[in-house]
mmCIF file of C-alpha atoms in Angstrom:
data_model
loop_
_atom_site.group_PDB
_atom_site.id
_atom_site.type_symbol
_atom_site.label_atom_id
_atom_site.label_comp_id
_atom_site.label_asym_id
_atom_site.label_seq_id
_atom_site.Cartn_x
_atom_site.Cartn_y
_atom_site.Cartn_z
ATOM 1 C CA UNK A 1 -3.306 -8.666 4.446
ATOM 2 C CA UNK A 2 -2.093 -12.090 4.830
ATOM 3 C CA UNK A 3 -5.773 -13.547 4.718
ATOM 4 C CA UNK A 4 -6.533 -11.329 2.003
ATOM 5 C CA UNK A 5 -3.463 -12.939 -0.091
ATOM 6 C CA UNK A 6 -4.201 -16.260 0.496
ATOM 7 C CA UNK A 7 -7.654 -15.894 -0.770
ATOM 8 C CA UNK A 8 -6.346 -14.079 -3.767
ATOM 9 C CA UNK A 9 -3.709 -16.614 -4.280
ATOM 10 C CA UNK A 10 -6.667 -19.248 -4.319
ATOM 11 C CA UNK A 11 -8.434 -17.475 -7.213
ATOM 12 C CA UNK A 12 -5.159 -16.586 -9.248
ATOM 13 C CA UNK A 13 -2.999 -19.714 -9.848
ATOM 14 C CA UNK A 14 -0.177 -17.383 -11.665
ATOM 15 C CA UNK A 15 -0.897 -14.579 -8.313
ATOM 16 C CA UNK A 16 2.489 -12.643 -8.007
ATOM 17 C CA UNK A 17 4.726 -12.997 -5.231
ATOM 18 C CA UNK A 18 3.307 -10.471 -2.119
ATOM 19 C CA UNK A 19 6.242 -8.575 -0.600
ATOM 20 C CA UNK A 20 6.060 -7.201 2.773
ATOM 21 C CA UNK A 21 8.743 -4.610 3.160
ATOM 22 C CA UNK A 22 9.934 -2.817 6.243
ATOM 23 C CA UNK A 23 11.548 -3.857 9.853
ATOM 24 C CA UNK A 24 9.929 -6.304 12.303
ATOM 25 C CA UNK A 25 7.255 -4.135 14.560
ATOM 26 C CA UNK A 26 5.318 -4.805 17.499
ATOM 27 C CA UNK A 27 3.539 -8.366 17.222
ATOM 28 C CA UNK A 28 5.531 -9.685 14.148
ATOM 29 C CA UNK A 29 6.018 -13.249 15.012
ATOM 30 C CA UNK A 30 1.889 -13.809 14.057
ATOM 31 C CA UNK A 31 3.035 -12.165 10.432
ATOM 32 C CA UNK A 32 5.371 -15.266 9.861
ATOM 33 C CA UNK A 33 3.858 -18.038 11.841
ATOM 34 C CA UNK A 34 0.288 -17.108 9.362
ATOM 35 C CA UNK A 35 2.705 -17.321 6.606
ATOM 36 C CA UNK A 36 4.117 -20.972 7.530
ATOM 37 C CA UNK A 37 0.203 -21.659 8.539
ATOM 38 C CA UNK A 38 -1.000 -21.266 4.962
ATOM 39 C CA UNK A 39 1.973 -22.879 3.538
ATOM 40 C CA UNK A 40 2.833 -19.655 1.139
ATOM 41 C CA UNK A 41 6.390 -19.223 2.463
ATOM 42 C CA UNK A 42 7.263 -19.693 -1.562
ATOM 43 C CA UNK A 43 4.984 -17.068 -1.938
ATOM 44 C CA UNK A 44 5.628 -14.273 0.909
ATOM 45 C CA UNK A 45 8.820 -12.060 0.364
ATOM 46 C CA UNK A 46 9.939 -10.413 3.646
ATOM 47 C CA UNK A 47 12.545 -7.810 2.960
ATOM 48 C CA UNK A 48 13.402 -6.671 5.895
ATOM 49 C CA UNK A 49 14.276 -2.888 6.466
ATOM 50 C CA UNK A 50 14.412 -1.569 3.303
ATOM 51 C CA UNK A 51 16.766 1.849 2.424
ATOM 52 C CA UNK A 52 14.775 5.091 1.468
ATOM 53 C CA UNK A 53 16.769 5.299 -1.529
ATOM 54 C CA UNK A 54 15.801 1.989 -2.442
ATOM 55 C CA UNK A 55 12.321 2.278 -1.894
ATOM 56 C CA UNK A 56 11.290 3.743 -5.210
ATOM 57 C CA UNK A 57 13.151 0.580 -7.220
ATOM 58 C CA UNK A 58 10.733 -1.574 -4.900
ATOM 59 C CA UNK A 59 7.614 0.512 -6.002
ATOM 60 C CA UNK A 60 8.612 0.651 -9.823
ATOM 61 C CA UNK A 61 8.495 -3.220 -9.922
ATOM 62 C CA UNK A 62 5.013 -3.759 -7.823
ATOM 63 C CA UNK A 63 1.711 -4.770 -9.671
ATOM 64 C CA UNK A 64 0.250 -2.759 -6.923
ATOM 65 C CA UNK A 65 1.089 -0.896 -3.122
ATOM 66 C CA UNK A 66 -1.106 -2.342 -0.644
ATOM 67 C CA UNK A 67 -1.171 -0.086 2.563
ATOM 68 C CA UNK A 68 -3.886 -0.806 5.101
ATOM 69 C CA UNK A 69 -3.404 0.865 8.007
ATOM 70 C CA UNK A 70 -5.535 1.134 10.944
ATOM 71 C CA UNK A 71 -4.232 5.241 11.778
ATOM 72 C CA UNK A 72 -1.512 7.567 9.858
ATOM 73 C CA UNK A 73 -0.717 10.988 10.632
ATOM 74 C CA UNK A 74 -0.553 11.788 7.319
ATOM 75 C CA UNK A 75 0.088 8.974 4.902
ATOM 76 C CA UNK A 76 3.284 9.586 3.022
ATOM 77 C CA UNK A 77 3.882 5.471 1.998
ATOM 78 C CA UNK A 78 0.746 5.646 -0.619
ATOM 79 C CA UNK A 79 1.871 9.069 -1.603
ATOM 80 C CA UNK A 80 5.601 7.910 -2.451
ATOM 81 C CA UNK A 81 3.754 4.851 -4.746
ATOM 82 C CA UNK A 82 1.593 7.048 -6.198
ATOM 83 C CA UNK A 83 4.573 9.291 -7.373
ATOM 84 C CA UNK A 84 6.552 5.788 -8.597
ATOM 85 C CA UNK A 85 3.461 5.314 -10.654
ATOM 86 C CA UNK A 86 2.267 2.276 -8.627
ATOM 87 C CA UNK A 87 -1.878 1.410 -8.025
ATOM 88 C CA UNK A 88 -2.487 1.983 -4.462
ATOM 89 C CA UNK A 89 -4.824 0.113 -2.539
ATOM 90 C CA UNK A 90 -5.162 1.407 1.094
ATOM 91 C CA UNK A 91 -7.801 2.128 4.016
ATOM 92 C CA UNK A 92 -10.620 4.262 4.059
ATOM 93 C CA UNK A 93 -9.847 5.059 7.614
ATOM 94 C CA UNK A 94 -7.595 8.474 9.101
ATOM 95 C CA UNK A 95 -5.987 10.566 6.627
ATOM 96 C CA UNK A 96 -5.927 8.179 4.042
ATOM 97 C CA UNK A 97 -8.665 8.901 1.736
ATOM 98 C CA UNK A 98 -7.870 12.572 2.443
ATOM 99 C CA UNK A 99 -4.225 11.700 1.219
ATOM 100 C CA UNK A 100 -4.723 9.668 -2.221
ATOM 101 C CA UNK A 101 -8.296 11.438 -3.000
ATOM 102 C CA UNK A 102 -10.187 9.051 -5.499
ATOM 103 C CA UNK A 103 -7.159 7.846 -7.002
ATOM 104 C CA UNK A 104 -6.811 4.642 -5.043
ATOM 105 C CA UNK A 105 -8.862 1.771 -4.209
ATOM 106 C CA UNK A 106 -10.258 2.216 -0.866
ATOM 107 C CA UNK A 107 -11.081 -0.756 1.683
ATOM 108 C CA UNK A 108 -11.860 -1.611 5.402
ATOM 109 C CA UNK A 109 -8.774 -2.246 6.727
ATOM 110 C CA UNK A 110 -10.530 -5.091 8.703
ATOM 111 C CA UNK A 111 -11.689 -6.831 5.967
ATOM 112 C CA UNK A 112 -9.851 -9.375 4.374
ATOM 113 C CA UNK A 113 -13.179 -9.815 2.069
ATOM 114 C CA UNK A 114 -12.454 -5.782 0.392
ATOM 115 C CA UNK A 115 -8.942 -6.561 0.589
ATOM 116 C CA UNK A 116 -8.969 -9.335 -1.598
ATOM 117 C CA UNK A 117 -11.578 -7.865 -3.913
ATOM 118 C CA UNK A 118 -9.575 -4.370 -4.574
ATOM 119 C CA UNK A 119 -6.498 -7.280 -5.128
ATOM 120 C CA UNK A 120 -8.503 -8.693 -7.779
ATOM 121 C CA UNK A 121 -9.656 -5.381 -8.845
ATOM 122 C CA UNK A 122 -6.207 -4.565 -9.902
ATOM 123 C CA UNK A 123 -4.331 -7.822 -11.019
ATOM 124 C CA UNK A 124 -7.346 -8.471 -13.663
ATOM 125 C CA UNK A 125 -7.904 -4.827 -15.116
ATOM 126 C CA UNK A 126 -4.929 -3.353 -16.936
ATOM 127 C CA UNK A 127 -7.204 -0.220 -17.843
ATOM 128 C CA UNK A 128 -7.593 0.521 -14.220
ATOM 129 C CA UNK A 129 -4.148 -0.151 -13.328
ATOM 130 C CA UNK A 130 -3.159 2.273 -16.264
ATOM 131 C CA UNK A 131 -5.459 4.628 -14.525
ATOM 132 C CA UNK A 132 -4.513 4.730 -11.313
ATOM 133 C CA UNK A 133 -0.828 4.684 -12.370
ATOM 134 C CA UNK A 134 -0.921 7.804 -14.697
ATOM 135 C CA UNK A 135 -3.887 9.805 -12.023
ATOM 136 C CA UNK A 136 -1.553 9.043 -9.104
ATOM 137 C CA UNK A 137 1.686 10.641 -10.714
ATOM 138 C CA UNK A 138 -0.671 13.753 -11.360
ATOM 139 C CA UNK A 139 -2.026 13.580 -7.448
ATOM 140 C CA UNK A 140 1.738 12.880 -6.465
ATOM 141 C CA UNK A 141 2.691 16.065 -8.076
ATOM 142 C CA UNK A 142 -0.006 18.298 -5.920
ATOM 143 C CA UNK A 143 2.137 17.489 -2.884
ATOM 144 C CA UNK A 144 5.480 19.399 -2.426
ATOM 145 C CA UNK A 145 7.877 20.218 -0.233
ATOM 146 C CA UNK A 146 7.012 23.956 -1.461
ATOM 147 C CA UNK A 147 3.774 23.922 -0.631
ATOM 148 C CA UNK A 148 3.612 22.693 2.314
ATOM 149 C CA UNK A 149 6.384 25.046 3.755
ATOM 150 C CA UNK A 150 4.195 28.007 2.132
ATOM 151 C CA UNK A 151 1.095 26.617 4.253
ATOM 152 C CA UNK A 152 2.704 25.892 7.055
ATOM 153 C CA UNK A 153 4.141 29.797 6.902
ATOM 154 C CA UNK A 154 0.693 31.054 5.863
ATOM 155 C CA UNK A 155 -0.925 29.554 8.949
ATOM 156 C CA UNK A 156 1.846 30.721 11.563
ATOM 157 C CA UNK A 157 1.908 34.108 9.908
ATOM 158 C CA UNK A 158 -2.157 34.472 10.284
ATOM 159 C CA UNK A 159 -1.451 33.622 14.033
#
């Protein structure tokens, strides 16, 4: 994601600040020392941890939620963005696609090259943006609580 910023950043002089939220994982230290590499440490927000109830005031105010992750279970951190109203640009690997349907921009999560593109994609068209915000509240909304439970008791009770 880094490499896919930078290029971005390249292309789009007035390129919005990228904001990497949640706690240090496994292998962080290569996250910041890329950073300071590239020289975008003006540019890079890291927030640290960041509260669940504070999570959808972090959505509201992105251009766009970038998730590209290698494997999710089920992939509830595009889902939440989708229900802020935020464009979602995530992999087309695991659940994912499954998860956000057509309503997202899908990439190779090893490809800085699609990253950057779907980036692009987003910051320059305001139409799609508009689209993806408004079809991802309606996906959002197909996913509750409610259901699930009901599905979950359908498929014990047919056991």
């Amino acid at each position: 994601m880094i490499d896919a910023y930078l290029a971005f950043k390249k292309k789009n002089k007035n390129a919005p600040k990228f904001v990497l939220a949640g706690r240090k994982g496994w292998l962080y230290e290569s996250i910041f020392e890329r950073v300071k590499q590239y020289g975008i440490e003006d540019s890079v927000i890291f927030t640290g941890y960041v509260e669940e109830h504070e999570a959808p005031l972090l959505l509201n105010g992105a251009l766009a939620f970038l998730f590209v992750s290698l494997y999710e279970g089920f992939g509830m951190p595009p889902l939440e963005a989708m229900a802020c109203g935020t464009p979602v640009i995530t992999s087309k690997v695991s659940s994912l696609p499954e998860v956000v349907g057509n309503i997202a921009l899908l990439v190779n999560p090893y490809s800085p090259e699609e990253i950057t593109e779907a980036m692009e994609k987003i910051y320059n068209d305001k139409e799609l943006r508009s689209s993806l915000s408004q079809k991802g509240l309606k996906r959002a909304e197909e996913f509750t609580w409610d259901k699930s439970a009901k599905a979950i008791f359908s498929a014990i009770d047919s056991l």
